[in-house]
XYZ file of C-alpha atoms in Angstrom:
677
model
C -48.620 -57.773 3.437
C -51.570 -55.650 2.841
C -50.658 -53.779 6.334
C -47.091 -53.414 5.298
C -48.066 -52.050 1.778
C -50.289 -49.299 3.530
C -47.463 -48.266 5.792
C -45.179 -47.811 2.776
C -47.714 -45.997 0.669
C -48.068 -42.904 3.272
C -51.237 -40.709 2.551
C -50.448 -37.179 0.862
C -50.075 -34.396 3.570
C -53.487 -32.762 4.565
C -53.748 -28.966 3.819
C -52.779 -27.908 7.209
C -49.555 -29.954 7.130
C -48.919 -28.400 3.624
C -49.264 -24.956 5.157
C -47.225 -25.801 8.037
C -44.465 -27.036 5.660
C -44.624 -23.858 3.413
C -44.554 -21.660 6.685
C -41.215 -23.415 7.737
C -39.635 -23.216 4.350
C -40.449 -19.285 4.425
C -39.051 -18.977 7.876
C -35.933 -20.880 6.993
C -35.378 -18.612 3.784
C -35.923 -15.506 5.680
C -33.290 -16.594 8.354
C -30.862 -17.506 5.680
C -31.216 -14.238 3.854
C -30.778 -12.332 7.115
C -27.737 -14.376 7.916
C -26.148 -13.926 4.474
C -27.046 -10.004 4.604
C -25.368 -9.880 8.048
C -22.292 -11.800 6.621
C -22.039 -9.338 3.580
C -22.405 -6.228 5.904
C -19.716 -7.655 8.142
C -17.563 -8.256 5.065
C -18.258 -4.779 3.583
C -17.443 -3.259 6.936
C -14.238 -4.944 7.208
C -13.183 -3.964 3.551
C -14.088 -0.414 4.283
C -11.927 -0.254 7.350
C -9.037 -1.691 5.388
C -9.278 0.418 2.240
C -10.064 3.722 4.238
C -7.123 3.167 6.445
C -4.729 2.219 3.400
C -6.039 5.514 1.554
C -5.573 7.761 4.607
C -2.109 6.455 5.160
C -1.320 7.315 1.574
C -2.850 10.659 1.872
C -0.575 11.391 4.766
C 2.493 10.361 2.644
C 1.195 12.402 -0.164
C 1.547 15.496 2.028
C 5.089 15.391 1.366
C 4.645 15.994 -2.411
C 2.263 18.564 -1.596
C 4.993 20.175 0.607
C 7.697 20.068 -2.108
C 5.104 21.207 -4.721
C 4.107 24.400 -2.630
C 7.721 25.066 -1.654
C 8.693 25.120 -5.428
C 5.653 27.188 -6.248
C 6.527 29.877 -3.701
C 10.324 29.558 -3.870
C 11.043 29.214 -7.525
C 14.424 30.480 -7.159
C 15.267 27.405 -5.221
C 13.539 24.898 -7.779
C 15.569 26.550 -10.731
C 19.085 25.633 -9.458
C 20.530 22.032 -9.433
C 19.312 20.117 -6.303
C 22.401 18.985 -4.709
C 20.456 16.338 -2.687
C 19.931 14.285 -5.753
C 23.418 14.824 -7.323
C 25.902 12.972 -9.422
C 25.861 9.950 -7.193
C 22.856 8.410 -8.714
C 23.903 9.285 -12.127
C 27.282 7.457 -11.853
C 26.123 4.635 -9.656
C 26.243 2.125 -12.441
C 29.629 2.879 -13.405
C 31.220 2.811 -10.074
C 33.341 -0.019 -8.449
C 31.435 -2.349 -6.320
C 32.325 -1.962 -2.685
C 30.200 -4.784 -1.207
C 31.269 -6.651 1.939
C 30.563 -10.168 3.116
C 27.136 -10.631 4.985
C 26.604 -12.970 7.995
C 23.842 -15.465 8.169
C 21.969 -17.794 5.740
C 23.720 -16.700 2.571
C 22.850 -19.356 -0.203
C 25.804 -20.666 -2.280
C 23.951 -19.883 -5.753
C 25.880 -18.645 -8.292
C 24.421 -15.960 -10.704
C 26.229 -14.892 -13.939
C 25.739 -12.945 -17.024
C 24.069 -13.410 -19.368
C 21.016 -14.575 -17.113
C 19.261 -17.536 -18.496
C 16.456 -19.717 -17.737
C 18.525 -22.096 -15.535
C 19.367 -19.006 -13.477
C 15.622 -18.278 -12.918
C 15.096 -21.912 -11.805
C 17.854 -21.579 -9.245
C 16.392 -18.267 -7.898
C 12.851 -19.695 -7.559
C 14.293 -22.828 -5.857
C 16.422 -20.857 -3.481
C 13.606 -18.210 -2.724
C 10.832 -20.689 -2.185
C 12.795 -23.361 -0.049
C 13.363 -21.339 3.060
C 12.391 -18.009 4.016
C 15.526 -16.795 5.575
C 17.457 -17.687 2.499
C 19.422 -14.626 1.157
C 21.335 -14.375 -2.220
C 24.968 -13.122 -1.986
C 25.043 -9.461 -2.094
C 27.261 -9.413 -5.113
C 24.643 -11.395 -7.377
C 22.046 -8.873 -5.948
C 24.066 -5.925 -7.227
C 24.703 -7.731 -10.481
C 20.927 -8.302 -11.110
C 20.138 -4.846 -10.121
C 22.938 -3.086 -12.118
C 22.284 -5.101 -15.328
C 18.453 -4.380 -15.059
C 18.972 -0.621 -14.708
C 21.324 -0.632 -17.724
C 18.943 -2.530 -19.763
C 15.705 -0.700 -18.625
C 17.600 2.663 -19.312
C 17.295 1.899 -23.061
C 13.457 1.293 -23.075
C 10.910 3.982 -24.088
C 8.699 5.611 -21.414
C 5.771 3.511 -23.011
C 6.444 0.052 -23.894
C 4.870 -1.381 -27.026
C 3.590 -4.898 -26.573
C 2.173 -7.164 -29.348
C 0.300 -10.477 -29.632
C 1.454 -10.796 -33.201
C 3.762 -13.746 -32.501
C 2.511 -14.907 -28.984
C -1.412 -14.660 -29.891
C -1.699 -13.928 -26.278
C -0.355 -11.818 -23.320
C -0.786 -11.985 -19.481
C -1.131 -8.949 -17.390
C -0.327 -8.948 -13.524
C -1.188 -6.083 -11.094
C 0.154 -5.249 -7.598
C 2.432 -8.045 -5.915
C 3.451 -5.954 -2.826
C 6.157 -8.287 -1.595
C 4.054 -11.500 -1.949
C 6.377 -13.905 -3.333
C 4.078 -16.804 -2.989
C 1.348 -14.935 -5.320
C 4.369 -14.621 -7.906
C 5.324 -18.249 -7.798
C 1.592 -19.204 -8.100
C 1.304 -17.077 -11.243
C 4.574 -18.594 -12.732
C 3.416 -21.957 -11.771
C -0.063 -21.796 -13.340
C 0.587 -19.724 -16.379
C 4.251 -20.686 -16.990
C 7.451 -19.029 -17.329
C 7.640 -16.089 -19.647
C 8.633 -16.737 -23.331
C 8.126 -15.506 -26.781
C 4.855 -17.450 -26.831
C 3.808 -16.336 -23.220
C 4.522 -12.709 -22.496
C 3.928 -11.007 -19.516
C 3.239 -7.328 -18.409
C 3.623 -6.633 -14.578
C 2.001 -3.423 -13.822
C 3.965 -1.792 -10.822
C 4.030 -2.046 -6.971
C 6.334 -5.084 -6.677
C 7.412 -3.928 -3.197
C 6.116 -2.610 0.226
C 3.849 -4.091 2.682
C 4.699 -7.794 2.100
C 7.855 -9.359 3.629
C 9.507 -10.758 0.346
C 9.416 -7.429 -1.742
C 13.294 -7.832 -2.345
C 12.951 -11.274 -3.671
C 9.877 -10.332 -5.826
C 11.835 -7.431 -7.383
C 15.011 -9.514 -8.135
C 13.028 -12.430 -9.605
C 11.135 -9.973 -12.006
C 14.300 -8.318 -12.990
C 15.937 -11.697 -13.615
C 12.884 -12.718 -15.718
C 13.212 -9.573 -17.629
C 16.968 -9.965 -18.344
C 16.434 -13.764 -19.402
C 13.322 -12.888 -21.382
C 13.618 -9.394 -22.375
C 11.180 -9.404 -25.135
C 8.672 -11.255 -23.206
C 8.705 -9.345 -19.867
C 7.558 -5.792 -19.607
C 7.702 -3.993 -16.293
C 5.775 -0.832 -15.607
C 6.528 1.648 -12.692
C 3.961 1.838 -9.631
C 3.712 4.514 -7.222
C 5.652 2.245 -4.641
C 8.596 2.184 -6.788
C 9.578 5.231 -4.882
C 12.203 5.310 -2.120
C 9.909 7.906 -0.163
C 7.161 5.325 -0.259
C 9.556 2.440 0.471
C 10.624 4.340 3.961
C 7.037 4.244 5.156
C 5.735 1.108 4.033
C 8.646 -1.395 4.933
C 10.724 -2.015 2.053
C 13.856 -0.114 2.958
C 13.437 -1.822 6.399
C 13.261 -5.185 4.724
C 16.570 -4.525 2.653
C 18.323 -3.219 5.764
C 17.273 -6.561 7.760
C 18.412 -8.677 4.994
C 21.605 -6.933 3.855
C 22.593 -5.001 7.283
C 26.116 -4.481 5.872
C 25.372 -3.575 2.296
C 22.053 -2.079 2.450
C 23.056 1.454 1.358
C 24.677 0.236 -1.734
C 21.803 -2.115 -2.678
C 19.297 0.592 -2.135
C 21.270 2.941 -4.322
C 21.053 0.201 -7.146
C 17.305 -0.146 -6.503
C 16.751 3.694 -6.866
C 18.660 3.317 -10.259
C 16.025 0.590 -11.300
C 13.073 2.722 -10.327
C 14.339 5.703 -12.287
C 14.587 3.628 -15.576
C 11.269 1.713 -15.092
C 8.947 2.443 -18.070
C 5.828 4.496 -17.136
C 3.495 2.240 -19.046
C 2.728 -0.061 -21.859
C 0.398 -0.195 -25.043
C -0.802 -3.579 -26.177
C -1.339 -3.746 -30.022
C -1.640 0.074 -30.138
C -5.263 -0.388 -28.702
C -4.969 -1.153 -24.876
C -3.115 1.155 -22.410
C -1.663 -0.515 -19.318
C -0.642 2.095 -16.648
C -0.522 1.557 -12.866
C -2.963 4.161 -11.627
C -5.077 5.843 -14.314
C -5.183 9.389 -15.952
C -6.736 12.705 -15.725
C -8.333 15.098 -18.363
C -5.083 16.638 -18.818
C -3.088 13.424 -19.395
C -1.253 13.479 -22.750
C 0.502 10.182 -23.822
C 2.578 12.273 -26.485
C 3.970 14.241 -23.671
C 4.318 11.271 -21.397
C 6.452 9.623 -24.131
C 8.762 12.618 -24.424
C 9.486 13.102 -20.513
C 12.904 12.254 -19.391
C 11.947 9.845 -16.786
C 15.584 9.401 -15.548
C 14.962 12.657 -13.658
C 12.565 11.129 -11.328
C 14.458 8.925 -8.889
C 11.454 9.636 -6.518
C 8.185 10.888 -7.797
C 7.296 12.146 -4.298
C 10.397 14.639 -4.395
C 11.192 17.311 -7.101
C 13.091 15.695 -9.784
C 16.753 16.348 -10.891
C 17.163 19.873 -12.652
C 20.484 20.878 -14.138
C 19.912 24.694 -13.789
C 16.570 24.610 -15.614
C 13.232 25.383 -13.881
C 11.152 22.473 -12.789
C 8.303 21.610 -15.217
C 5.503 21.204 -12.799
C 3.021 20.305 -15.675
C 5.246 17.302 -16.569
C 5.730 16.321 -12.914
C 1.903 16.284 -12.638
C 1.407 14.016 -15.838
C 3.390 11.270 -13.917
C 1.757 11.825 -10.690
C -1.667 11.376 -12.320
C -0.782 7.990 -14.219
C 0.606 6.670 -10.954
C -2.000 7.820 -8.452
C -5.329 8.425 -9.923
C -8.376 6.049 -9.437
C -11.817 5.729 -11.543
C -14.925 6.988 -10.079
C -18.434 6.328 -11.020
C -19.720 9.893 -11.215
C -18.792 12.167 -13.993
C -15.737 14.663 -14.271
C -12.226 14.601 -12.957
C -11.452 16.007 -9.236
C -8.511 15.788 -7.021
C -8.244 12.471 -5.215
C -8.946 13.615 -1.637
C -8.768 10.048 -0.221
C -5.172 9.215 -1.426
C -4.063 12.984 -1.359
C -2.540 12.625 -4.913
C -3.715 12.135 -8.472
C -7.339 12.584 -9.457
C -10.658 10.510 -9.556
C -11.765 10.458 -13.133
C -15.146 9.706 -14.399
C -16.615 7.608 -17.300
C -16.731 10.913 -19.343
C -13.009 11.391 -18.804
C -12.348 7.807 -19.921
C -14.457 8.105 -22.997
C -12.592 11.367 -24.033
C -9.128 9.915 -23.404
C -9.793 6.547 -25.123
C -11.213 8.588 -28.155
C -8.272 11.273 -28.062
C -5.402 8.373 -28.103
C -7.503 5.920 -30.278
C -7.596 3.210 -27.512
C -10.184 0.488 -26.904
C -9.878 0.249 -23.180
C -7.339 0.737 -20.201
C -5.782 -1.759 -17.687
C -5.041 -0.521 -14.444
C -4.019 -1.831 -11.030
C -3.254 0.367 -7.832
C -6.478 -0.697 -5.844
C -7.121 -3.963 -4.064
C -10.216 -5.809 -5.094
C -12.071 -8.562 -3.270
C -12.145 -10.667 -6.417
C -8.836 -9.500 -7.656
C -10.240 -7.664 -10.673
C -13.182 -5.272 -11.455
C -14.832 -3.610 -14.351
C -15.705 0.104 -14.474
C -16.858 2.592 -17.152
C -18.949 0.324 -19.207
C -16.013 -2.245 -19.316
C -13.557 0.382 -20.580
C -11.583 0.386 -17.223
C -10.404 -2.997 -15.955
C -8.524 -3.058 -12.446
C -6.146 -6.069 -11.910
C -4.668 -6.818 -8.607
C -2.487 -9.941 -8.026
C -1.700 -10.019 -4.315
C -4.130 -12.242 -2.589
C -4.597 -12.210 1.247
C -3.544 -8.574 0.902
C -4.991 -7.314 4.062
C -5.515 -10.493 6.058
C -5.535 -14.306 5.474
C -8.873 -14.589 3.599
C -9.441 -10.972 2.928
C -9.285 -11.207 -0.893
C -8.445 -13.170 -3.983
C -5.573 -12.533 -6.370
C -5.973 -12.441 -10.280
C -4.312 -12.038 -13.484
C -5.544 -11.392 -17.003
C -4.914 -13.243 -20.180
C -5.641 -11.474 -23.425
C -5.997 -13.019 -26.989
C -5.074 -11.603 -30.124
C -8.602 -10.145 -30.263
C -7.707 -8.432 -26.832
C -10.643 -10.387 -25.311
C -9.800 -10.530 -21.333
C -9.928 -13.920 -19.437
C -9.247 -13.654 -15.657
C -7.766 -16.376 -13.560
C -8.395 -15.898 -9.738
C -6.337 -17.604 -6.992
C -5.589 -17.719 -3.266
C -2.001 -18.512 -2.201
C -1.494 -20.719 0.846
C -5.046 -22.380 0.075
C -4.361 -25.362 2.524
C -3.958 -22.796 5.323
C -7.335 -21.150 4.720
C -9.052 -24.541 3.967
C -8.399 -25.482 7.617
C -10.260 -22.488 8.810
C -13.984 -22.376 8.929
C -15.853 -19.353 7.426
C -16.403 -18.057 10.937
C -12.639 -18.354 11.684
C -11.636 -16.628 8.524
C -14.084 -13.766 9.098
C -12.678 -13.453 12.562
C -9.121 -13.071 11.365
C -10.115 -10.367 8.838
C -12.163 -8.737 11.199
C -9.517 -8.883 13.960
C -6.663 -7.480 11.613
C -9.094 -4.605 10.477
C -9.854 -3.645 14.203
C -5.960 -3.825 15.040
C -5.217 -1.441 12.034
C -7.904 0.785 12.857
C -7.218 1.077 16.581
C -3.428 1.866 15.768
C -4.609 4.654 13.490
C -6.869 5.940 16.378
C -4.028 6.031 18.879
C -2.544 8.943 16.809
C -5.800 10.914 18.049
C -6.145 9.230 21.532
C -5.782 12.562 23.514
C -7.961 14.273 21.258
C -10.788 11.553 21.321
C -10.708 11.848 25.065
C -11.117 15.508 25.122
C -14.007 15.398 22.684
C -15.737 12.663 24.574
C -15.374 14.557 27.733
C -17.036 17.739 26.191
C -20.272 15.646 25.783
C -19.938 14.228 29.529
C -19.614 17.317 31.760
C -20.743 15.093 34.721
C -17.807 12.743 34.233
C -20.287 9.731 33.976
C -18.288 7.924 31.494
C -21.241 7.608 29.212
C -22.558 9.510 26.196
C -25.033 8.783 23.564
C -24.308 6.650 20.553
C -24.872 9.628 18.264
C -22.291 11.676 20.346
C -19.810 8.750 20.197
C -20.024 8.340 16.334
C -19.699 12.088 15.827
C -16.613 12.314 17.730
C -15.085 9.419 16.184
C -15.766 10.765 12.737
C -14.794 14.273 13.463
C -11.496 13.375 15.155
C -10.512 10.429 12.764
C -11.985 11.677 9.465
C -12.103 8.122 8.253
C -15.694 8.007 6.802
C -16.530 4.619 8.458
C -19.805 3.062 9.766
C -19.228 3.819 13.338
C -22.632 2.634 14.528
C -21.756 -0.877 13.108
C -18.423 -0.827 14.814
C -19.618 0.431 18.300
C -19.768 -3.045 19.701
C -16.321 -3.715 18.878
C -14.874 -0.520 19.794
C -16.830 0.043 22.899
C -17.557 -3.456 23.960
C -19.874 -4.228 27.101
C -21.987 -1.179 26.764
C -25.690 -0.996 26.571
C -27.912 -0.148 23.489
C -28.688 3.288 24.526
C -25.482 4.710 26.009
C -21.776 4.255 25.167
C -19.109 3.763 27.806
C -16.311 5.839 25.866
C -13.726 4.663 28.407
C -13.866 1.261 26.822
C -12.825 2.908 23.543
C -9.866 4.549 25.204
C -8.859 1.507 27.371
C -8.642 -0.489 24.002
C -6.328 1.914 22.656
C -4.136 1.494 25.583
C -3.864 -2.288 25.455
C -0.483 -3.870 25.070
C -1.387 -5.276 21.506
C -2.353 -1.862 20.140
C 0.818 -0.089 21.902
C 3.205 -2.728 20.569
C 1.745 -2.382 16.993
C 1.955 1.243 17.077
C 5.529 1.019 18.133
C 6.219 -1.388 15.244
C 4.562 1.081 12.749
C 6.193 4.148 11.002
C 4.784 7.747 10.989
C 5.188 10.249 8.135
C 7.799 11.814 10.306
C 9.805 8.549 10.738
C 9.479 8.011 7.026
C 10.884 11.346 6.349
C 13.638 11.087 8.878
C 14.410 7.502 7.528
C 14.644 8.988 3.798
C 17.191 11.668 4.618
C 17.369 12.672 0.972
C 13.789 14.192 1.445
C 15.026 16.254 4.446
C 18.001 17.456 2.423
C 15.703 18.488 -0.398
C 13.730 20.586 2.010
C 16.985 22.089 3.402
C 18.170 23.078 0.053
C 14.816 24.467 -1.231
C 14.388 26.518 1.896
C 18.191 27.585 1.490
C 17.330 29.935 -1.416
C 20.755 31.721 -1.664
C 22.488 28.156 -1.638
C 24.656 29.226 1.142
C 24.474 25.842 2.835
C 22.792 27.650 5.932
C 19.140 28.768 6.721
C 18.754 32.034 8.190
C 15.582 33.099 10.264
C 14.535 35.355 7.070
C 14.821 32.262 4.842
C 13.022 30.074 7.421
C 10.294 32.722 7.897
C 9.684 32.832 4.070
C 8.764 29.062 4.138
C 7.086 29.031 7.442
C 3.402 29.314 6.071
C 4.122 26.049 4.249
C 5.743 24.338 7.027
C 2.635 25.189 9.153
C 0.375 23.762 6.494
C 2.137 20.539 5.736
C 4.209 19.559 8.842
C 2.510 17.659 11.772
C 1.680 19.561 14.818
C -0.209 22.736 13.462
C 2.207 25.212 15.242
C 1.825 28.720 14.984
C 4.280 30.935 12.982
C 5.757 32.197 16.278
C 6.218 28.381 17.660
C 7.762 27.206 14.255
C 10.444 30.247 14.418
C 11.177 29.256 17.859
C 11.762 25.932 16.739
C 13.893 26.940 14.243
C 15.986 28.972 16.807
C 16.250 25.595 18.852
C 17.864 23.887 15.781
C 20.540 26.456 15.904
C 22.685 24.271 18.360
C 25.775 26.316 18.050
C 24.092 29.723 18.489
C 25.419 31.521 15.444
C 21.997 32.488 14.358
C 21.924 30.171 11.340
C 21.020 26.473 10.935
C 23.328 24.283 8.782
C 22.364 20.819 7.424
C 23.883 18.966 10.233
C 21.793 20.875 12.803
C 18.628 20.521 10.652
C 18.991 16.600 10.417
C 19.926 16.421 14.108
C 16.655 18.024 15.079
C 14.651 15.601 13.341
C 16.659 12.769 14.695
C 16.050 14.060 18.322
C 12.298 14.431 17.436
C 12.250 10.749 16.324
C 14.040 9.644 19.304
C 11.556 11.352 21.606
C 8.799 9.807 20.024
C 10.095 6.412 20.457
C 10.959 6.904 23.936
C 7.099 8.043 24.338
C 6.181 4.797 22.811
C 8.384 2.644 25.092
C 7.102 4.771 28.264
C 3.390 3.945 27.134
C 4.174 0.408 26.930
C 5.755 0.351 30.336
C 3.026 2.296 31.769
C 0.477 -0.229 30.330
C 2.428 -3.241 31.533
C 2.066 -1.851 35.320
C -1.723 -1.389 34.814
C -3.617 1.912 34.509
C -4.721 3.072 37.932
C -8.118 4.312 36.819
C -9.310 1.017 35.283
C -8.953 -2.370 37.030
C -8.553 -5.166 34.400
C -10.011 -8.539 34.989
C -9.920 -11.741 32.800
C -13.455 -11.207 31.716
C -13.128 -7.601 30.897
C -14.431 -7.035 27.353
C -11.530 -4.969 26.319
C -8.976 -7.288 27.485
C -10.918 -10.129 25.775
C -11.234 -8.120 22.686
C -7.467 -7.437 22.653
C -6.666 -10.893 23.212
C -8.830 -11.751 20.361
C -7.175 -9.392 18.149
C -3.638 -10.615 19.075
C -4.523 -14.249 18.618
C -6.204 -13.888 15.211
C -3.597 -11.898 13.479
C -2.341 -14.970 11.703
C 1.086 -14.890 9.854
C 1.732 -17.803 7.821
C 5.355 -18.954 8.033
C 5.982 -21.848 5.645
C 8.025 -22.941 2.796
C 6.127 -21.630 -0.355
C 4.483 -24.247 -2.465
C 3.168 -22.590 -5.688
C 0.898 -25.739 -6.259
C -0.895 -24.860 -2.990
C -3.504 -22.424 -4.321
C -7.319 -22.237 -5.115
C -8.021 -20.991 -8.531
C -10.655 -20.677 -11.267
C -10.912 -18.792 -14.592
C -13.447 -16.294 -15.110
C -15.180 -15.627 -18.523
C -16.231 -12.055 -18.735
C -19.029 -12.703 -20.921
C -20.688 -15.149 -18.272
C -19.807 -13.113 -15.454
């Protein structure tokens, strides 16, 4: 027994043993901290890629607004007359007789009738969540859109919201076609009612695949609970943005025989959506933000019905366009807060401004507000405080960039206006099956794929710049030279040194084989993704109203034809804003080429046909690139172990698309107390 007791009562460690234990603990701690630092650096790098690409894409689209603005500035005689491209069709569309036809496919036998009540909401939710291919009958789609537009038309520009009865209100940010996130919010927080009001702060559509369902459900909620649902307009409630970011294509694919009529009703909804809300006269809720010249009194007096599209000049009935008024709407839709003082143009997005804490303080003091809730920016945790907690950003689309990329959130405010945040991740069971490494791999692969597609726009320019640093044609340049070329050509402001191993795989630590970068851009995965995307010019052609607007403004004498003299007047603006950077002589020559019948003038049909042929030529080039790649590039021999091929394969496999029936209970969530956080 004595021996056993001695073995149980082990002697304390000797000093050398204690020193070894401490050293081991310090080593493990250092390793863990380095590991966490690498993970955080990778996460931030992926996030920066996604965000910079998103802003660069919006900057391209905002060029259209700049082009219109400069045309109007330099050709005021064209802006002062009624723009026929947005004529009476939009004004009378609500009164016209429906001419919808039967659609083919999975049209659900679900009857919607007026007035819309809670049982219709339950029916819509059941229809939308059960099967992704389910579609409502087009006559019921038109009914919801028509009635919503008529009702929204009666609302003020800034909706007053109160907690006097409800004692609380819920604010949701961007949903971007993510129906599963909207269903999660309604499941967790309950349907709207007099005791449970909601404010949805814009960007209901685009990017996600269920934008039409999100829009129809939100409008139905508004019609069923008109005093408990408040809808604000975002910068994506705009047909010009929809042409670029997918919503128009979504409507066309779901209702191929009725899409034009449905899109006309959607435009009517957009033009009458309120521009913001004010809670208890103390909290402003707008989509983007404000500038140092924003005046709520002016915004309240604007005739918002003129602004069918914010990116195109508004309707004018023989009156000069008020560009100050137009700018007011742009600023509240497109602006973002910044940490530094002042108010400067938002060069990343290409529209709106960056406003600093001093601008916020002045704005709040001038309008007697406590703080501002805005959306417009994806945040990793679904929300963010800025400017001494006076600016709150809320973003409600989880998995926005890729599965696991970010959480969604909504705010609940009590009658004391104290915010409480609820975070969630939809399709949680899908992400739970993945390890952290797998989730990071999916996010990273999605980021690299979007970056490579963007880089393909500059592929030839990249190759030319690389070869300038490689006069001996060795295929290698220094890391600094590679980074310099990548930034100078793409202008994306990314940490290129960190991305070198991904974009030029298989090279040593001192030199970069730039052919690896070019080979990655020529892989099937990237070529096919490029073909699936849409450029600014594609979007411009898809939204013909913008082209007609350009035509009518250039046609200064309203003759219905553009002469070479009229075209020359606008040539400097075209060179500045249209892709290609052609010289004046080259642009005039292109105008002569538009003159298909050789009469010395270009009419509207010839103008549109030129864009159609340009769009067709670009698509033929993309198809040719894919065919060329499928036969193998003669300069590079591909093998199964080639790092470029392996990276492209990883990107292809890790671009996860979740296709399943939506279960709103399938989510992770947590409530955040701002005092504790």
